[in-house]
């Protein structure tokens, strides 16, 4: 009876599922890591935190893992059956599959390589090289017919037989069984090995118990041993049921076969030790096992063509076959796990280590770059604080300097204007133009005189003030620029230009408007007349006010004494006025003169008085005759000089203040432009600080992600270690 223990082949299936899951995780992990490295590498603003070589290495790892994953999906346990023709290789496979899958028996010899594997479908089919066209088969006879009717098949051809897994439990566990033509039918053993044997996990040599090992069989496995280091070989002595005909020689024949096979495996091939070689050799009857299992599957008694369970020694041969299956399954599952997955596990470990090295390098580079950015940001912040502090102090200093300079300009202009007013008679006297007392000519003359005086005064002011003031302004502007330049960034310094030389100090006297009320008096006036005397003592303006304030009857009085009284009375009316007081004094002098003349007249007589009057009249006549246009021009210039000097004195504060305001505006405008440049530098510093802060955040994120990737790689290595301990090291 067959045992119903779980198949050891599940060990391979579970291991394959486990390693595939690890590789799936590793592949997804490497793809994410590759995208991360590409992002870090292509971030030029972050510096060299990742290199192109690292990106290429990650892509290479992803490609290798994808390839390995595809290989893992195709991985399976493979056992190849070899032996001479008609030794029962196909029957052994059918017995293991518990059904007649491959043609076997009299008249059915395998003429090509048959690869039996499971399919998830419900129908069996086969494919042949190179078309891979599916051909449906439902019975062994159909399969045999298909194989024999194909003229293209030879001993080096491969036919894949896909048998439903639902009909054969052995094929459910990724097991592939390779049937072969007899080793005695071809000399192309090397091509067989290269095409079909290099990926085999176990080789089963099916011999005939009625004969010993032949040289062709030994020669083939010597070839295999040359290509594959220590191949796993089992030897089945099939048709052992024939030994029951000679029971007295069973043990002797068994020992003879066993010794020869042990010697072949341990001493010739050296694929196993002497102590373990016997465990690779079995004496079975595949046909008995196949019939028994097929009948049992059909619910029939275990009897068959050779007697079934009634045949002598059947149960012993059945247990031997079951022991072979159990040993084979355990060995192939353990061997296949090691041969199929060990190298991939090592490669996965190497890829994980390479990824960890990349992530460590990125973590270190980003940490170094982060330190540089932190230091640079701190420098930028210190620079910003320094610029703000310096510009505040510089603003106070510049304001004080501007204030001092404007006050100095105001004082200079005021002094220069005072000096120009003193030299006004010279400026007026040097004026030359045609003079005529007519109204039109006088207006033109005065206009030219005003223009001449204004131009000369402005020219003298510019000569005395503008040069020094402009020099002081340039010095102040250069001082501002030199003080501000260290506070500016290099890019802003390149935009910094020298102050414009177009500034010039202007003096807007407005002399025409100032002297618009000037009214000349070029009528003849006797120098010893009443008006002339008053004017001579108190000035023209004061005399005019004084004379206009007196009663008109003063000029119309009939006698001299009445005039004196009226003058005295007029002076008393405005005793607080300086002009009125002067008139009063002069009137008193005249009165005293008259009194004196009366006294003299009384003492000297009329002759002296007559002489005096004659001289007075001659003087009047002389002055009248000499009152020409030149005299009138001199009188006009004198009157204009007095009037203009008076008016100019009143605008000295206004003019000096206007000049100081011009200087103030120029300097303030210059400093304002410079402070705008400083503002640009501050804005640039603030932008740099924000950019550095954002860059630091990104570098910290890269650090966190690189650490997370490294930790994930460590976790996957832990899974690989666990897989290695569970499935590889234990073997």
PDB file of C-alpha atoms in Angstrom, residues 527-629:
ATOM      1  CA  UNK A 527      19.927 170.347  -5.186  1.00  0.00           C
ATOM      2  CA  UNK A 528      19.158 173.064  -2.619  1.00  0.00           C
ATOM      3  CA  UNK A 529      15.415 172.711  -2.929  1.00  0.00           C
ATOM      4  CA  UNK A 530      13.176 171.553  -0.082  1.00  0.00           C
ATOM      5  CA  UNK A 531      12.569 168.098  -1.565  1.00  0.00           C
ATOM      6  CA  UNK A 532      16.213 167.592  -2.422  1.00  0.00           C
ATOM      7  CA  UNK A 533      17.315 168.485   1.063  1.00  0.00           C
ATOM      8  CA  UNK A 534      14.807 166.088   2.665  1.00  0.00           C
ATOM      9  CA  UNK A 535      15.743 163.361   0.246  1.00  0.00           C
ATOM     10  CA  UNK A 536      19.438 163.896   0.850  1.00  0.00           C
ATOM     11  CA  UNK A 537      19.055 163.488   4.564  1.00  0.00           C
ATOM     12  CA  UNK A 538      16.522 160.642   4.843  1.00  0.00           C
ATOM     13  CA  UNK A 539      16.548 158.935   1.465  1.00  0.00           C
ATOM     14  CA  UNK A 540      14.173 159.038  -1.419  1.00  0.00           C
ATOM     15  CA  UNK A 541      11.643 156.532  -0.096  1.00  0.00           C
ATOM     16  CA  UNK A 542      11.473 157.993   3.372  1.00  0.00           C
ATOM     17  CA  UNK A 543      11.395 161.512   2.005  1.00  0.00           C
ATOM     18  CA  UNK A 544       8.500 160.578  -0.252  1.00  0.00           C
ATOM     19  CA  UNK A 545       6.546 159.136   2.616  1.00  0.00           C
ATOM     20  CA  UNK A 546       7.416 162.075   4.812  1.00  0.00           C
ATOM     21  CA  UNK A 547       6.507 164.669   2.237  1.00  0.00           C
ATOM     22  CA  UNK A 548       3.332 162.902   1.188  1.00  0.00           C
ATOM     23  CA  UNK A 549       2.135 162.758   4.795  1.00  0.00           C
ATOM     24  CA  UNK A 550       2.367 166.577   5.228  1.00  0.00           C
ATOM     25  CA  UNK A 551      -0.583 168.901   4.604  1.00  0.00           C
ATOM     26  CA  UNK A 552      -0.647 170.312   1.052  1.00  0.00           C
ATOM     27  CA  UNK A 553      -1.116 173.789   2.525  1.00  0.00           C
ATOM     28  CA  UNK A 554       2.541 173.795   3.430  1.00  0.00           C
ATOM     29  CA  UNK A 555       3.362 174.415  -0.230  1.00  0.00           C
ATOM     30  CA  UNK A 556       0.619 177.008  -0.672  1.00  0.00           C
ATOM     31  CA  UNK A 557       1.269 179.257   2.350  1.00  0.00           C
ATOM     32  CA  UNK A 558       1.563 182.955   1.681  1.00  0.00           C
ATOM     33  CA  UNK A 559       4.219 183.903   4.160  1.00  0.00           C
ATOM     34  CA  UNK A 560       7.341 182.267   5.449  1.00  0.00           C
ATOM     35  CA  UNK A 561       6.373 182.180   9.078  1.00  0.00           C
ATOM     36  CA  UNK A 562       3.183 180.285   8.375  1.00  0.00           C
ATOM     37  CA  UNK A 563       5.197 177.675   6.462  1.00  0.00           C
ATOM     38  CA  UNK A 564       7.479 177.202   9.424  1.00  0.00           C
ATOM     39  CA  UNK A 565       4.599 176.750  11.779  1.00  0.00           C
ATOM     40  CA  UNK A 566       2.936 174.256   9.497  1.00  0.00           C
ATOM     41  CA  UNK A 567       6.208 172.279   9.188  1.00  0.00           C
ATOM     42  CA  UNK A 568       6.622 172.156  12.901  1.00  0.00           C
ATOM     43  CA  UNK A 569       3.016 171.115  13.320  1.00  0.00           C
ATOM     44  CA  UNK A 570       3.393 168.422  10.657  1.00  0.00           C
ATOM     45  CA  UNK A 571       6.466 167.057  12.406  1.00  0.00           C
ATOM     46  CA  UNK A 572       4.637 166.935  15.701  1.00  0.00           C
ATOM     47  CA  UNK A 573       1.814 164.907  14.181  1.00  0.00           C
ATOM     48  CA  UNK A 574       4.214 162.019  13.454  1.00  0.00           C
ATOM     49  CA  UNK A 575       6.788 162.514  16.124  1.00  0.00           C
ATOM     50  CA  UNK A 576       7.296 158.804  16.404  1.00  0.00           C
ATOM     51  CA  UNK A 577       8.275 158.584  12.723  1.00  0.00           C
ATOM     52  CA  UNK A 578      11.947 158.921  11.851  1.00  0.00           C
ATOM     53  CA  UNK A 579      11.108 160.700   8.596  1.00  0.00           C
ATOM     54  CA  UNK A 580       8.767 163.172  10.328  1.00  0.00           C
ATOM     55  CA  UNK A 581      11.351 163.903  12.949  1.00  0.00           C
ATOM     56  CA  UNK A 582      13.948 164.609  10.240  1.00  0.00           C
ATOM     57  CA  UNK A 583      11.548 167.006   8.470  1.00  0.00           C
ATOM     58  CA  UNK A 584      10.940 168.737  11.774  1.00  0.00           C
ATOM     59  CA  UNK A 585      14.670 169.166  12.365  1.00  0.00           C
ATOM     60  CA  UNK A 586      15.262 170.509   8.855  1.00  0.00           C
ATOM     61  CA  UNK A 587      12.312 172.876   9.252  1.00  0.00           C
ATOM     62  CA  UNK A 588      13.821 174.119  12.496  1.00  0.00           C
ATOM     63  CA  UNK A 589      17.149 174.741  10.773  1.00  0.00           C
ATOM     64  CA  UNK A 590      15.433 176.704   8.009  1.00  0.00           C
ATOM     65  CA  UNK A 591      13.561 178.725  10.587  1.00  0.00           C
ATOM     66  CA  UNK A 592      16.786 179.481  12.382  1.00  0.00           C
ATOM     67  CA  UNK A 593      18.328 180.504   9.045  1.00  0.00           C
ATOM     68  CA  UNK A 594      15.470 182.833   8.309  1.00  0.00           C
ATOM     69  CA  UNK A 595      15.693 184.346  11.716  1.00  0.00           C
ATOM     70  CA  UNK A 596      19.415 184.721  11.261  1.00  0.00           C
ATOM     71  CA  UNK A 597      18.891 186.298   7.832  1.00  0.00           C
ATOM     72  CA  UNK A 598      16.434 188.746   9.348  1.00  0.00           C
ATOM     73  CA  UNK A 599      18.958 189.631  11.947  1.00  0.00           C
ATOM     74  CA  UNK A 600      21.694 189.891   9.297  1.00  0.00           C
ATOM     75  CA  UNK A 601      19.391 191.910   7.099  1.00  0.00           C
ATOM     76  CA  UNK A 602      18.835 194.257   9.862  1.00  0.00           C
ATOM     77  CA  UNK A 603      22.581 194.480  10.487  1.00  0.00           C
ATOM     78  CA  UNK A 604      24.052 194.143   6.988  1.00  0.00           C
ATOM     79  CA  UNK A 605      21.329 195.170   4.730  1.00  0.00           C
ATOM     80  CA  UNK A 606      19.652 194.324   1.547  1.00  0.00           C
ATOM     81  CA  UNK A 607      22.783 194.177  -0.536  1.00  0.00           C
ATOM     82  CA  UNK A 608      24.102 191.007   1.040  1.00  0.00           C
ATOM     83  CA  UNK A 609      20.757 189.374   0.746  1.00  0.00           C
ATOM     84  CA  UNK A 610      20.566 190.312  -2.872  1.00  0.00           C
ATOM     85  CA  UNK A 611      24.011 188.852  -3.477  1.00  0.00           C
ATOM     86  CA  UNK A 612      23.006 185.595  -1.819  1.00  0.00           C
ATOM     87  CA  UNK A 613      19.863 185.354  -3.841  1.00  0.00           C
ATOM     88  CA  UNK A 614      21.820 186.047  -7.009  1.00  0.00           C
ATOM     89  CA  UNK A 615      24.227 183.201  -6.216  1.00  0.00           C
ATOM     90  CA  UNK A 616      21.286 180.871  -5.372  1.00  0.00           C
ATOM     91  CA  UNK A 617      19.672 181.737  -8.691  1.00  0.00           C
ATOM     92  CA  UNK A 618      22.904 181.260 -10.637  1.00  0.00           C
ATOM     93  CA  UNK A 619      23.331 177.818  -9.032  1.00  0.00           C
ATOM     94  CA  UNK A 620      19.751 176.885  -9.926  1.00  0.00           C
ATOM     95  CA  UNK A 621      20.319 178.083 -13.487  1.00  0.00           C
ATOM     96  CA  UNK A 622      23.581 176.077 -13.778  1.00  0.00           C
ATOM     97  CA  UNK A 623      21.943 172.872 -12.550  1.00  0.00           C
ATOM     98  CA  UNK A 624      18.986 173.392 -14.847  1.00  0.00           C
ATOM     99  CA  UNK A 625      21.225 173.837 -17.844  1.00  0.00           C
ATOM    100  CA  UNK A 626      23.397 170.820 -16.995  1.00  0.00           C
ATOM    101  CA  UNK A 627      20.363 168.454 -16.479  1.00  0.00           C
ATOM    102  CA  UNK A 628      20.972 166.381 -19.644  1.00  0.00           C
ATOM    103  CA  UNK A 629      20.119 162.761 -20.641  1.00  0.00           C
TER     104      UNK A 629
END
